[in-house]
């Protein structure tokens, strides 16, 4: 697989998003581990998770623990960069809440360290701005974790251009990634993508197919992707990821998956070349 850069680490150009393996509708553990192992076999070296990827209130960090187990049982597990996040919570009733207090983020990081079974988290990201806490205080906690060696690299998620610049300033120029929603159905993060390209910061699109519930309708909802897919004899999802990769070398999509066959299809996007006319049709 072609590689791209997050900070000073080279990773596969397609990552794996772990959320579908731990929230509502999740598969059994055996299939989840098979999915992660299939990703590694296909060349994936970057996996994204979060402490909030769980279903019930008493299983915070379910996805982190699952990923740690899968990596420990694969020969390439030690070569994977795992990114996790803190500051977003799920009470267990299907809703999401926020806690960007520095003290919470530091406790959350310590708990994630234990679940992942590592001495330092490869990439730790502030999950979502908390309106009740000044943004610089939340990111300041991430900077302290970086200084303390608890995390190796720092990122942010769900941030607008002003917050990207603010976070990079608070981190002393050490911001390495921005994880925002971005897909054919959600293009409003293009300014953030462009800023990341300008600054040399990795841009990690989450829900690149438009979200878990929309993924199966990608080909019909976005006719251009279906037409290009038919011409190449591949899935619209593969075309979608190839289109994203063509937007900028800082883009590293992290499609969520819960089946071995879907992550294999996603990884194959790195081998799909789209010509100028196709990219123009898709809106590049």
Phi, psi and omega in degrees: 000143173296155182242158175223174191246135167239110186061236179257017183249130174272129179229163175301145185294340173245127176259185178237126174269125187273348189306316184299342181276000184226346181264193181307139180080012183293154177280178175288165186299323182300316180290325178297314180295322176298324179294314179296318178296322177296323178297314180295319178299329182276355178106005177293130178233014178221123180234134181251134179217189177193154179293339182274000179276085179201173182252311185260155185298332184266015181230039176306135180083014181308315184289324177299313181295321179297314180296317178301319180294317181294319180293324181291343183248024177225141184296335180263006185302324183288348182268000187267133171274119178257127175252132174232174186222156175220156178113355177238140184227156175235112182295345180108359179252016180092351180267171177236139176234174185235147172206095181261016179294138180307319182295324177293314182299323179290320176295319181297320179296317179300318180293321178295321176305315182293317182293323180281343178068038181236160178280331177213138179284132184301312178218121179245131186236138172286118194292313182200138179304140178252112183302340182276353184230129177306134186302321182294334178287319179296311181292330176300324177294322177296320178298321179293321177298324178294314180296327181279353181080011178286333177229150181268329179217158184235141178218175177226162181223150177058051185239145176270173183304320181297319180287329176299312179295319180296316180297317180297324178292314180298324181276003179066040179078015185255013177289124184249345184206151173229124180248107181233157173293134179199130181194172176303333180267353184218085185261005186290351176268012179299322177299323178292319176300313182296322178293319178299320178298320179296320185270351182075032181255137179296136176248121187248097181289123173261153187052054183295343178263009179097008179109156184303317185284344182258349190304318184291344182259009184305314184296328181269330182284331183232089190301325182299320180294322178294320180293316179294321179298317180296322180296327181265350182070035180230177179282152174301330179296320179294319177297319180302313181291322177297321176299315179298317180298329181283344183293320182191147177291353178271352184279127175229094181295148178233069181298134175286148180208152174221013178223138179306320185292329182285322178288327175297318179296320180296315181298326181296347178298333181291345180258002182261118179260126178254134181277176185299321180294320179293318179295322178296319178298322182279348176097027180288000000 
